[in-house]
Amino acid sequence: MPAVSMTVNGKPATADVEPRTLLVQFLRENLRLTGTHVGCDTSQCGACVVHVDGKAVKSCTMLAIQAEGANVTTIEGLANGSQLHPMQEAFREHHGLQCGFCTPGMIMTAVDMVNRKGNELDDHTIREELEGNICRCTGYHNIVKAIAAGARSMGTGGARKAAE
Amino acid sequence: MSATGIGAPVRRKEDYRFITGKGQYTDDLTRPGQTYITFVRSPHAHARIRRIDASAAKGMPGVVAVLTGADLAADKVGSLICGWAITSKDGSPMKMAPHPAIANTKANHVGDPVAVVVAETQAQAKDAAEKVVVDYEVLPAVVDPAKAQAKSAPQIHEVAPGNTIYEWHLGDQKAVEAAFKGAKHVTRLDIVNNRLVPNAMEPRAAIAEYDAGNDSLTLWNTTQNPHVARLVISAFVGIAPEHKLRVIAPDVGGGFGSKIFIYPEEVVCLWAARKVNRPVKWVSERTEAFVADAHGRDHVTHAEMAFDGEGKILALRAKTIANLGAYMSTFSSSVPTYLYATLLSGQYEIPQIYCEVDAVYTNTVPVDAYRGAGRPEATFVVERLVEVGAREMQIDPADLRRRNFVKKFPHQTPVIMAYDAGDYNASLKKAMELADVKGFAKRKRESARAGKLRGLGYSTYIEACGIAPSQAVGSLGAGVGLWESAEVRVNPTGSVEVLTGCHQHGQGHETTFAQVVSDRLGIPIENVSVVHGDTDKVQFGMGTYGSRSGAVGISAIVKALDKVEAKAKKVASHLLEAAEADIVFENGQFKVAGTDKVAAFGDVALNAYIAHKFSGQELEPGLKEGSFYDPTNFTFPAGCHICEVEVDTETGQVEVVAWTAVDDFGKVINPMIVEGQVHGGIAQGVGQALLENTTYDTDGQLVTGSYMDYTMPRADNLPSFRVETTETLAPSNPLGIKGCGEAGAIASPAAVINAITDALGTEEIAMPATPAAVWAALQKVNQSRKAAE
Ligand code: FES
Ligand code: FES
C-alpha cells in the first residue's frame, strides 16, 4: 500500500492507503475527521466539500494519493480555536441548517465562493454558485441568506479571513 | 415573551455541533472489532432464485461470512410487517405477503436483497459481493399500477390474486351519485401523482453489536422512531426480546418519512452481528438508496367534483389506484386510505364524498409515507378540481374557494375528520395581499412583452396532523397507539433534562422543547437539555413523523411540567412554611400569596432532593415527573399558498418567480424554525411539481436511479419564499399547537400546477412539469388554436 502525506487542518498526516482510497475516506476513516460527509456516489451533492490548497474540492472525487503534499482544510479546521468562522456564525444566525448533514459542505463551498467572488454576493450569484451542493431540508432560502451575511462579515474588520 | 420563551426566534442549541463538523451521525461511529456488510441485490425486477453459489465469495480476502435468505429462514427470523390493517369493501382483510429481510425463493424488485457479505473492510465486502453467483430465472414484471390488476399481469404474491392488496372505500356512494345527478356542472380530472424518492441527504445506515455476556443487542440506526423500531424488530421479526434490544438513533440527517420504517437492512445487521459475534456496520450508498429506501406517492386517480349553479360544491368522488410496490412497508396501507381519503374535503363544506382506493403490488421498490403522506395527494386532487372548476365556470378561483370554505367550527366532514378550528378566509386574504394578486394582470402584461407566459396558482390546503388519538386510529386499523411520552427531570442544582419519545432529524427539538421548559419554569434555556433517540434512556416514544412532535410531543412535556409544578409547590410549602394552597409559581419563583416570602426554583429543586424540610411520610423526595399524552383529536393546520410562474415559450422552462405562504399552525413556539420547515416543505413540493420523477422501464429497471437522472431541487431551481402565519389555536392540546412540518410539501404541488396551467391555458400537464412536457403542452395548445381559427 502506498504511503500518503499531507497537511490537514495545519497538522501533518501520513498513512499507508490502498491506491483506490478516496480523499474523503482518508479524512473520515484514517483521520476520524467525520465532519466531512458522503451524500452521494456520483459527485453531485457536495456534502464532502473540503479545501485543497485553498480551493473547494469534492473530496469524494479525488483520490487520497492525489492530495499528496497538499494543504487540506476540513470543516473541523475552519474555526479559530473557540472562535467560529464568520460563515459558521452566519449559518447559525440565519438558520441555514436543519439536519446538518449538508452543512459542512455548504459552509466550505460558501467560504470558497467568497474567496473567489468577494464579499458582496447577490442572491442570484449565490444560487448559481450552489449548483454543486444539495440540501433536502432547508429549501435553500436560509442558506442563501446565511451565505450573503457570512460573506459580508468575512469582509469586515473584526472577522478574520478564511482559514487558508 | 421572554427572549428564549414561547414565540421567540431562538437560535438553535444543536447548531454548534453541526457547523463545526462534530455531529455524530451513524456513519461517524465505529465500534471496536467492527465488520462491514454489503448487500447483494437483485438486478431483476422479478426473478426466481434458483441457486446461490457463495463459494468464490467465501474465499475472498477478509470475508467473515456470506449469508443468504435460506440461512435467515433456517434461523426463523420473522417477516417484516405492515402495522396498519385495512379492510376491503367486501369485508376481507388486506393481503399482506411475507417480506423476508433477505429474499429466499423469489426477488420482487430491483434492489431486493438476495445475500449479504460480511468482511473486515468495506472494500473487501464489496469485492466479495461481486463474486456471489446467483442463478436467476427471470420472470415477467409489472410496474404500472394501472396495469397491475389486469388478468394478463404477472402475479407477484400468492396471497394477493390480481396483485390486489385491498379494495377499500370511504363515504356514501349512493348519496354521492344522487348529488351528481342534481349537479349544474361537473369537473373531471385524471391525475397521476408521481412517484418520488425521499432522498434525505444522509443515506441510511446501521451498526449492530451483540453482547454475548448479556445476550443483548444494540442497534445504532438512522431512524425517526427508535422505540417503534425496537418494538417491531422484537415482537414481529423476533430478533431479540424487547428488553434485550437497545436502539439508538444518533444524529440523523433528514428523514421526511423514509426513516420511519423498519427495513430489511437493520434486521439483517442485527441477525448477522449475533451470527459472526462482532459488530456489523452498513452504510447505504446513494444509488443503493434509490432501490432500498421506501418511495413516496404513486397514485393514479380519476376524480370528479359536482357544483350547483352558484358554484357551491355538492359532492366529490375519486377512484384511486395506489402503488405499494413489491412489499407492504411499515405504514404503507394507511397512506392512501386514512391519510388520503379523509382529507378530500379540503377547506370546503362538501356535503357528500365517496372515495375508492385499490392498493396494488408491483415489481417496484415499496412505497410508504413521504413528507405529507396521503395529504399531498388529497390536496392535489381537491385543489386541482376546485381550480379547474372555477376556470370552467368562469368564476374567480379565489372567489369560488371563498364560497365553499368551512366557516363554522367544529365542522364534521363526510370523511371522518371533525375540523375543530380555523379561519380559511383569513389566510387566503392575507396571502392575496402579500402576493399582490391585484397587480398580477399588470405583471402578466409585462411578462408577455418579454415573450413569456405568466400564471398564478392557489392552493388552499388542509392537513390532519398531531397524529394521533390512539382510540380513533385503533378503530381504523392501526396496530399501535400514537400518543407521546415525556419525562421532565429536574436536577438538584435546578437544571433540567427533558426526555422525549420524539426524535429530531432536522426539526430543532433541542431548541423548541427547551423553550417550552424555559418559559414554563422561568429558568435559562442553557439550563435545559433535551434527551432523545435512545431506548435505554428515554422511557418510551412513538417517534417523529406526521407533524406530531409539537402537537403531541410538546403536549406530553407540558403535562409533565404540570406535574413538576404541582410537586414543586408541595416542596415549596414545606420550605416556606405555608399552606400548599397559598403557594403561587410566577417567573421562576415560588411565592406565598399575599406575603413577600419567596423561594427560587433552584432552592425548591435542591430541597426536593436533600429532603431536610419534610419527612418521607409527608412527601416523596425528588423532582422528576413523566407523562403520556394521548391527543383527543387530530389537529388541522391549514393555509393558503400562492405560486407565480413565468413560462419561457421557446424552451418550456418554468421559473417560479414568487411564492407566498400564509399558514395557520396554531401556537408557534419558534417562528424561525417554523419558517424553515415551511421553506423545506415547499422546496420538496416544487421538486415534485417541476423536477422529480421516478421512472421505471417496462422490465422494472429504475431508470432514474441516481443523482445523474433523478432531478433534485437545487438552489437555482427555487425562489426565496414569503412565509407568514395566521393563528387560530388548536383546542385539543394545552398550547394550541397544530404542527408545521409537512404543510409546505402538501400545499405546494397544486399551487405550482395551478399556476402553470393558468399560464398555458390548458389543464393537460402532468407532474413533473419538465421543460419538455411544458413545451409539448404548449405545442398542443397552439395547434388546437390554429385548428380553431
Ligand atoms: S459525496 Fe461528494 S459530491 Fe456527494
Ligand atoms: S440541512 Fe439537511 S440536507 Fe441540508
PDB file of C-alpha atoms in Angstrom, chain B residues 282-505:
ATOM      1  CA  TRP B 282     -23.843  -0.987   6.931  1.00  0.00           C
ATOM      2  CA  VAL B 283     -23.885   2.369   5.199  1.00  0.00           C
ATOM      3  CA  SER B 284     -26.092   2.801   2.173  1.00  0.00           C
ATOM      4  CA  GLU B 285     -24.674   4.270  -0.961  1.00  0.00           C
ATOM      5  CA  ARG B 286     -26.868   6.830  -2.701  1.00  0.00           C
ATOM      6  CA  THR B 287     -27.503   4.633  -5.725  1.00  0.00           C
ATOM      7  CA  GLU B 288     -28.365   1.797  -3.356  1.00  0.00           C
ATOM      8  CA  ALA B 289     -30.771   4.117  -1.511  1.00  0.00           C
ATOM      9  CA  PHE B 290     -32.713   4.630  -4.715  1.00  0.00           C
ATOM     10  CA  VAL B 291     -33.612   0.910  -4.754  1.00  0.00           C
ATOM     11  CA  ALA B 292     -33.664   0.280  -0.987  1.00  0.00           C
ATOM     12  CA  ASP B 293     -35.443   3.251   0.651  1.00  0.00           C
ATOM     13  CA  ALA B 294     -39.241   3.361   0.504  1.00  0.00           C
ATOM     14  CA  HIS B 295     -40.535   5.686  -2.204  1.00  0.00           C
ATOM     15  CA  GLY B 296     -43.482   8.052  -1.912  1.00  0.00           C
ATOM     16  CA  ARG B 297     -46.806   8.905  -3.644  1.00  0.00           C
ATOM     17  CA  ASP B 298     -47.511   6.950  -6.905  1.00  0.00           C
ATOM     18  CA  HIS B 299     -51.271   7.310  -7.284  1.00  0.00           C
ATOM     19  CA  VAL B 300     -53.388   7.107 -10.409  1.00  0.00           C
ATOM     20  CA  THR B 301     -56.701   8.853  -9.846  1.00  0.00           C
ATOM     21  CA  HIS B 302     -59.880   9.777 -11.619  1.00  0.00           C
ATOM     22  CA  ALA B 303     -61.747  12.475  -9.695  1.00  0.00           C
ATOM     23  CA  GLU B 304     -64.934  14.456 -10.206  1.00  0.00           C
ATOM     24  CA  MET B 305     -66.494  17.401  -8.446  1.00  0.00           C
ATOM     25  CA  ALA B 306     -70.149  18.391  -8.726  1.00  0.00           C
ATOM     26  CA  PHE B 307     -71.263  22.034  -8.416  1.00  0.00           C
ATOM     27  CA  ASP B 308     -74.631  23.750  -8.265  1.00  0.00           C
ATOM     28  CA  GLY B 309     -75.490  26.851 -10.307  1.00  0.00           C
ATOM     29  CA  GLU B 310     -73.876  29.153  -7.754  1.00  0.00           C
ATOM     30  CA  GLY B 311     -70.577  27.307  -7.707  1.00  0.00           C
ATOM     31  CA  LYS B 312     -71.324  25.566  -4.421  1.00  0.00           C
ATOM     32  CA  ILE B 313     -69.715  22.155  -4.239  1.00  0.00           C
ATOM     33  CA  LEU B 314     -72.302  19.396  -3.991  1.00  0.00           C
ATOM     34  CA  ALA B 315     -70.122  16.320  -3.980  1.00  0.00           C
ATOM     35  CA  LEU B 316     -66.739  14.833  -4.778  1.00  0.00           C
ATOM     36  CA  ARG B 317     -65.839  11.359  -5.902  1.00  0.00           C
ATOM     37  CA  ALA B 318     -62.484   9.789  -6.594  1.00  0.00           C
ATOM     38  CA  LYS B 319     -61.173   6.425  -7.673  1.00  0.00           C
ATOM     39  CA  THR B 320     -57.513   5.868  -6.914  1.00  0.00           C
ATOM     40  CA  ILE B 321     -55.083   3.093  -7.631  1.00  0.00           C
ATOM     41  CA  ALA B 322     -52.211   3.249  -5.175  1.00  0.00           C
ATOM     42  CA  ASN B 323     -48.956   1.511  -5.973  1.00  0.00           C
ATOM     43  CA  LEU B 324     -47.477  -0.003  -2.814  1.00  0.00           C
ATOM     44  CA  GLY B 325     -44.566  -1.643  -4.618  1.00  0.00           C
ATOM     45  CA  ALA B 326     -43.271  -5.160  -4.110  1.00  0.00           C
ATOM     46  CA  TYR B 327     -43.949  -5.466  -0.368  1.00  0.00           C
ATOM     47  CA  MET B 328     -46.123  -3.691   2.180  1.00  0.00           C
ATOM     48  CA  SER B 329     -43.808  -1.339   4.057  1.00  0.00           C
ATOM     49  CA  THR B 330     -44.426  -0.490   7.742  1.00  0.00           C
ATOM     50  CA  PHE B 331     -47.231   2.067   7.396  1.00  0.00           C
ATOM     51  CA  SER B 332     -47.910   1.797   3.668  1.00  0.00           C
ATOM     52  CA  SER B 333     -51.524   0.686   3.903  1.00  0.00           C
ATOM     53  CA  SER B 334     -52.653   3.754   5.855  1.00  0.00           C
ATOM     54  CA  VAL B 335     -51.206   6.322   3.454  1.00  0.00           C
ATOM     55  CA  PRO B 336     -53.631   6.029   0.508  1.00  0.00           C
ATOM     56  CA  THR B 337     -56.602   5.385   2.824  1.00  0.00           C
ATOM     57  CA  TYR B 338     -56.922   7.108   6.179  1.00  0.00           C
ATOM     58  CA  LEU B 339     -54.271   9.718   5.433  1.00  0.00           C
ATOM     59  CA  TYR B 340     -55.691  10.439   1.988  1.00  0.00           C
ATOM     60  CA  ALA B 341     -59.428   9.968   1.561  1.00  0.00           C
ATOM     61  CA  THR B 342     -60.163  11.559   4.936  1.00  0.00           C
ATOM     62  CA  LEU B 343     -58.685  14.834   3.671  1.00  0.00           C
ATOM     63  CA  LEU B 344     -60.696  15.046   0.464  1.00  0.00           C
ATOM     64  CA  SER B 345     -62.990  17.662   1.940  1.00  0.00           C
ATOM     65  CA  GLY B 346     -60.143  20.190   1.858  1.00  0.00           C
ATOM     66  CA  GLN B 347     -61.094  23.522   3.396  1.00  0.00           C
ATOM     67  CA  TYR B 348     -64.583  23.162   1.952  1.00  0.00           C
ATOM     68  CA  GLU B 349     -68.057  22.320   3.011  1.00  0.00           C
ATOM     69  CA  ILE B 350     -68.703  19.326   0.774  1.00  0.00           C
ATOM     70  CA  PRO B 351     -71.947  17.554   1.657  1.00  0.00           C
ATOM     71  CA  GLN B 352     -71.033  14.189   0.109  1.00  0.00           C
ATOM     72  CA  ILE B 353     -67.754  12.479  -0.675  1.00  0.00           C
ATOM     73  CA  TYR B 354     -67.035   8.989  -1.916  1.00  0.00           C
ATOM     74  CA  CYS B 355     -63.590   7.565  -2.486  1.00  0.00           C
ATOM     75  CA  GLU B 356     -62.478   4.148  -3.677  1.00  0.00           C
ATOM     76  CA  VAL B 357     -58.878   3.040  -3.353  1.00  0.00           C
ATOM     77  CA  ASP B 358     -57.326  -0.096  -4.775  1.00  0.00           C
ATOM     78  CA  ALA B 359     -53.854  -0.789  -3.447  1.00  0.00           C
ATOM     79  CA  VAL B 360     -51.690  -2.960  -5.648  1.00  0.00           C
ATOM     80  CA  TYR B 361     -48.403  -4.789  -5.643  1.00  0.00           C
ATOM     81  CA  THR B 362     -45.951  -4.097  -8.451  1.00  0.00           C
ATOM     82  CA  ASN B 363     -42.323  -5.073  -9.078  1.00  0.00           C
ATOM     83  CA  THR B 364     -41.048  -1.775  -7.761  1.00  0.00           C
ATOM     84  CA  VAL B 365     -39.484  -0.529  -4.534  1.00  0.00           C
ATOM     85  CA  PRO B 366     -42.047  -0.456  -1.694  1.00  0.00           C
ATOM     86  CA  VAL B 367     -43.959   2.811  -1.323  1.00  0.00           C
ATOM     87  CA  ASP B 368     -44.762   4.332   2.056  1.00  0.00           C
ATOM     88  CA  ALA B 369     -45.170   7.685   3.803  1.00  0.00           C
ATOM     89  CA  TYR B 370     -43.132  10.564   2.412  1.00  0.00           C
ATOM     90  CA  ARG B 371     -43.490  14.101   3.763  1.00  0.00           C
ATOM     91  CA  GLY B 372     -47.232  14.724   3.844  1.00  0.00           C
ATOM     92  CA  ALA B 373     -48.127  11.079   3.199  1.00  0.00           C
ATOM     93  CA  GLY B 374     -51.551  10.933   1.554  1.00  0.00           C
ATOM     94  CA  ARG B 375     -52.358  14.534   2.331  1.00  0.00           C
ATOM     95  CA  PRO B 376     -50.381  15.998  -0.599  1.00  0.00           C
ATOM     96  CA  GLU B 377     -52.194  13.538  -2.858  1.00  0.00           C
ATOM     97  CA  ALA B 378     -55.581  14.585  -1.418  1.00  0.00           C
ATOM     98  CA  THR B 379     -54.756  18.274  -1.617  1.00  0.00           C
ATOM     99  CA  PHE B 380     -53.681  17.888  -5.214  1.00  0.00           C
ATOM    100  CA  VAL B 381     -56.989  16.245  -6.132  1.00  0.00           C
ATOM    101  CA  VAL B 382     -59.131  18.819  -4.308  1.00  0.00           C
ATOM    102  CA  GLU B 383     -57.192  21.924  -5.279  1.00  0.00           C
ATOM    103  CA  ARG B 384     -56.952  20.938  -8.923  1.00  0.00           C
ATOM    104  CA  LEU B 385     -60.686  20.173  -9.074  1.00  0.00           C
ATOM    105  CA  VAL B 386     -61.598  23.490  -7.489  1.00  0.00           C
ATOM    106  CA  GLU B 387     -59.227  25.475  -9.689  1.00  0.00           C
ATOM    107  CA  VAL B 388     -60.301  23.777 -12.905  1.00  0.00           C
ATOM    108  CA  GLY B 389     -63.945  24.009 -11.849  1.00  0.00           C
ATOM    109  CA  ALA B 390     -63.555  27.752 -11.342  1.00  0.00           C
ATOM    110  CA  ARG B 391     -61.988  28.155 -14.764  1.00  0.00           C
ATOM    111  CA  GLU B 392     -64.685  26.062 -16.438  1.00  0.00           C
ATOM    112  CA  MET B 393     -67.481  28.004 -14.740  1.00  0.00           C
ATOM    113  CA  GLN B 394     -65.609  31.281 -15.253  1.00  0.00           C
ATOM    114  CA  ILE B 395     -65.648  32.136 -11.594  1.00  0.00           C
ATOM    115  CA  ASP B 396     -62.604  33.737  -9.997  1.00  0.00           C
ATOM    116  CA  PRO B 397     -60.744  30.854  -8.315  1.00  0.00           C
ATOM    117  CA  ALA B 398     -60.326  32.737  -5.037  1.00  0.00           C
ATOM    118  CA  ASP B 399     -63.981  33.601  -5.062  1.00  0.00           C
ATOM    119  CA  LEU B 400     -65.048  30.018  -5.705  1.00  0.00           C
ATOM    120  CA  ARG B 401     -62.929  28.922  -2.769  1.00  0.00           C
ATOM    121  CA  ARG B 402     -64.451  31.580  -0.507  1.00  0.00           C
ATOM    122  CA  ARG B 403     -67.975  30.494  -1.451  1.00  0.00           C
ATOM    123  CA  ASN B 404     -67.210  26.988  -0.310  1.00  0.00           C
ATOM    124  CA  PHE B 405     -64.960  27.474   2.721  1.00  0.00           C
ATOM    125  CA  VAL B 406     -65.958  25.894   6.002  1.00  0.00           C
ATOM    126  CA  LYS B 407     -66.809  28.865   8.167  1.00  0.00           C
ATOM    127  CA  LYS B 408     -68.346  27.334  11.277  1.00  0.00           C
ATOM    128  CA  PHE B 409     -66.418  25.145  13.705  1.00  0.00           C
ATOM    129  CA  PRO B 410     -66.479  22.394  14.734  1.00  0.00           C
ATOM    130  CA  HIS B 411     -67.192  21.004  11.295  1.00  0.00           C
ATOM    131  CA  GLN B 412     -67.858  17.347  10.649  1.00  0.00           C
ATOM    132  CA  THR B 413     -66.801  16.316   7.142  1.00  0.00           C
ATOM    133  CA  PRO B 414     -68.382  13.309   5.417  1.00  0.00           C
ATOM    134  CA  VAL B 415     -64.983  11.562   5.584  1.00  0.00           C
ATOM    135  CA  ILE B 416     -64.359  11.060   9.324  1.00  0.00           C
ATOM    136  CA  MET B 417     -62.466  14.259  10.176  1.00  0.00           C
ATOM    137  CA  ALA B 418     -64.005  16.836  12.522  1.00  0.00           C
ATOM    138  CA  TYR B 419     -62.271  20.176  11.947  1.00  0.00           C
ATOM    139  CA  ASP B 420     -62.048  21.966  15.262  1.00  0.00           C
ATOM    140  CA  ALA B 421     -60.703  25.447  14.489  1.00  0.00           C
ATOM    141  CA  GLY B 422     -59.574  27.543  11.569  1.00  0.00           C
ATOM    142  CA  ASP B 423     -60.132  30.721   9.609  1.00  0.00           C
ATOM    143  CA  TYR B 424     -59.615  29.932   5.954  1.00  0.00           C
ATOM    144  CA  ASN B 425     -60.748  33.337   4.753  1.00  0.00           C
ATOM    145  CA  ALA B 426     -58.099  34.985   6.894  1.00  0.00           C
ATOM    146  CA  SER B 427     -55.203  33.040   5.397  1.00  0.00           C
ATOM    147  CA  LEU B 428     -56.497  33.468   1.843  1.00  0.00           C
ATOM    148  CA  LYS B 429     -56.984  37.204   2.314  1.00  0.00           C
ATOM    149  CA  LYS B 430     -53.574  37.743   3.835  1.00  0.00           C
ATOM    150  CA  ALA B 431     -51.870  35.647   1.166  1.00  0.00           C
ATOM    151  CA  MET B 432     -53.636  37.543  -1.620  1.00  0.00           C
ATOM    152  CA  GLU B 433     -52.472  40.845  -0.175  1.00  0.00           C
ATOM    153  CA  LEU B 434     -48.890  39.692   0.298  1.00  0.00           C
ATOM    154  CA  ALA B 435     -48.778  38.171  -3.186  1.00  0.00           C
ATOM    155  CA  ASP B 436     -50.267  41.362  -4.641  1.00  0.00           C
ATOM    156  CA  VAL B 437     -52.847  39.433  -6.601  1.00  0.00           C
ATOM    157  CA  LYS B 438     -54.328  42.792  -7.640  1.00  0.00           C
ATOM    158  CA  GLY B 439     -51.151  43.627  -9.507  1.00  0.00           C
ATOM    159  CA  PHE B 440     -50.974  40.267 -11.284  1.00  0.00           C
ATOM    160  CA  ALA B 441     -52.649  41.396 -14.509  1.00  0.00           C
ATOM    161  CA  LYS B 442     -50.053  44.122 -14.921  1.00  0.00           C
ATOM    162  CA  ARG B 443     -47.211  41.681 -14.238  1.00  0.00           C
ATOM    163  CA  LYS B 444     -48.702  39.285 -16.762  1.00  0.00           C
ATOM    164  CA  ARG B 445     -48.670  42.019 -19.422  1.00  0.00           C
ATOM    165  CA  GLU B 446     -45.052  42.794 -18.617  1.00  0.00           C
ATOM    166  CA  SER B 447     -44.118  39.133 -18.973  1.00  0.00           C
ATOM    167  CA  ALA B 448     -45.975  38.966 -22.265  1.00  0.00           C
ATOM    168  CA  ARG B 449     -43.924  41.896 -23.548  1.00  0.00           C
ATOM    169  CA  ALA B 450     -40.816  39.826 -22.788  1.00  0.00           C
ATOM    170  CA  GLY B 451     -42.341  36.907 -24.699  1.00  0.00           C
ATOM    171  CA  LYS B 452     -43.206  34.936 -21.572  1.00  0.00           C
ATOM    172  CA  LEU B 453     -46.394  33.488 -20.173  1.00  0.00           C
ATOM    173  CA  ARG B 454     -47.200  34.267 -16.573  1.00  0.00           C
ATOM    174  CA  GLY B 455     -49.552  32.298 -14.364  1.00  0.00           C
ATOM    175  CA  LEU B 456     -50.823  32.395 -10.804  1.00  0.00           C
ATOM    176  CA  GLY B 457     -51.987  29.398  -8.833  1.00  0.00           C
ATOM    177  CA  TYR B 458     -53.608  28.951  -5.443  1.00  0.00           C
ATOM    178  CA  SER B 459     -53.586  26.079  -3.065  1.00  0.00           C
ATOM    179  CA  THR B 460     -55.785  26.399  -0.011  1.00  0.00           C
ATOM    180  CA  TYR B 461     -54.859  23.181   1.711  1.00  0.00           C
ATOM    181  CA  ILE B 462     -55.737  21.410   4.906  1.00  0.00           C
ATOM    182  CA  GLU B 463     -53.973  18.558   6.642  1.00  0.00           C
ATOM    183  CA  ALA B 464     -54.632  16.383   9.641  1.00  0.00           C
ATOM    184  CA  CYS B 465     -51.642  16.344  11.967  1.00  0.00           C
ATOM    185  CA  GLY B 466     -50.977  15.740  15.598  1.00  0.00           C
ATOM    186  CA  ILE B 467     -51.050  12.071  14.820  1.00  0.00           C
ATOM    187  CA  ALA B 468     -52.990  10.730  16.576  1.00  0.00           C
ATOM    188  CA  PRO B 469     -55.774   9.888  19.056  1.00  0.00           C
ATOM    189  CA  SER B 470     -54.976   6.242  19.820  1.00  0.00           C
ATOM    190  CA  GLN B 471     -58.551   5.041  20.167  1.00  0.00           C
ATOM    191  CA  ALA B 472     -59.567   6.671  16.903  1.00  0.00           C
ATOM    192  CA  VAL B 473     -56.670   5.239  14.893  1.00  0.00           C
ATOM    193  CA  GLY B 474     -57.146   1.879  16.592  1.00  0.00           C
ATOM    194  CA  SER B 475     -60.709   1.745  15.316  1.00  0.00           C
ATOM    195  CA  LEU B 476     -59.345   2.453  11.818  1.00  0.00           C
ATOM    196  CA  GLY B 477     -56.857  -0.404  11.888  1.00  0.00           C
ATOM    197  CA  ALA B 478     -53.656   0.993  13.414  1.00  0.00           C
ATOM    198  CA  GLY B 479     -51.653  -1.626  15.251  1.00  0.00           C
ATOM    199  CA  VAL B 480     -50.211   0.852  17.758  1.00  0.00           C
ATOM    200  CA  GLY B 481     -51.307   3.809  19.876  1.00  0.00           C
ATOM    201  CA  LEU B 482     -49.994   7.165  18.731  1.00  0.00           C
ATOM    202  CA  TRP B 483     -49.583   9.074  21.984  1.00  0.00           C
ATOM    203  CA  GLU B 484     -46.258  10.546  23.036  1.00  0.00           C
ATOM    204  CA  SER B 485     -44.378  10.410  26.278  1.00  0.00           C
ATOM    205  CA  ALA B 486     -42.123  12.802  28.128  1.00  0.00           C
ATOM    206  CA  GLU B 487     -40.175  12.890  31.334  1.00  0.00           C
ATOM    207  CA  VAL B 488     -39.021  16.111  32.953  1.00  0.00           C
ATOM    208  CA  ARG B 489     -36.087  15.508  35.258  1.00  0.00           C
ATOM    209  CA  VAL B 490     -35.212  18.449  37.486  1.00  0.00           C
ATOM    210  CA  ASN B 491     -31.721  18.077  38.935  1.00  0.00           C
ATOM    211  CA  PRO B 492     -30.839  19.164  42.497  1.00  0.00           C
ATOM    212  CA  THR B 493     -28.957  22.140  41.046  1.00  0.00           C
ATOM    213  CA  GLY B 494     -32.052  23.292  39.186  1.00  0.00           C
ATOM    214  CA  SER B 495     -31.042  22.326  35.667  1.00  0.00           C
ATOM    215  CA  VAL B 496     -33.483  20.210  33.712  1.00  0.00           C
ATOM    216  CA  GLU B 497     -33.355  17.261  31.349  1.00  0.00           C
ATOM    217  CA  VAL B 498     -36.337  16.562  29.168  1.00  0.00           C
ATOM    218  CA  LEU B 499     -36.582  13.016  27.881  1.00  0.00           C
ATOM    219  CA  THR B 500     -38.840  12.779  24.883  1.00  0.00           C
ATOM    220  CA  GLY B 501     -40.015   9.938  22.712  1.00  0.00           C
ATOM    221  CA  CYS B 502     -39.885  12.243  19.706  1.00  0.00           C
ATOM    222  CA  HIS B 503     -36.778  12.180  17.566  1.00  0.00           C
ATOM    223  CA  GLN B 504     -35.196  15.113  15.784  1.00  0.00           C
ATOM    224  CA  HIS B 505     -33.587  14.832  12.389  1.00  0.00           C
TER     225      HIS B 505
END
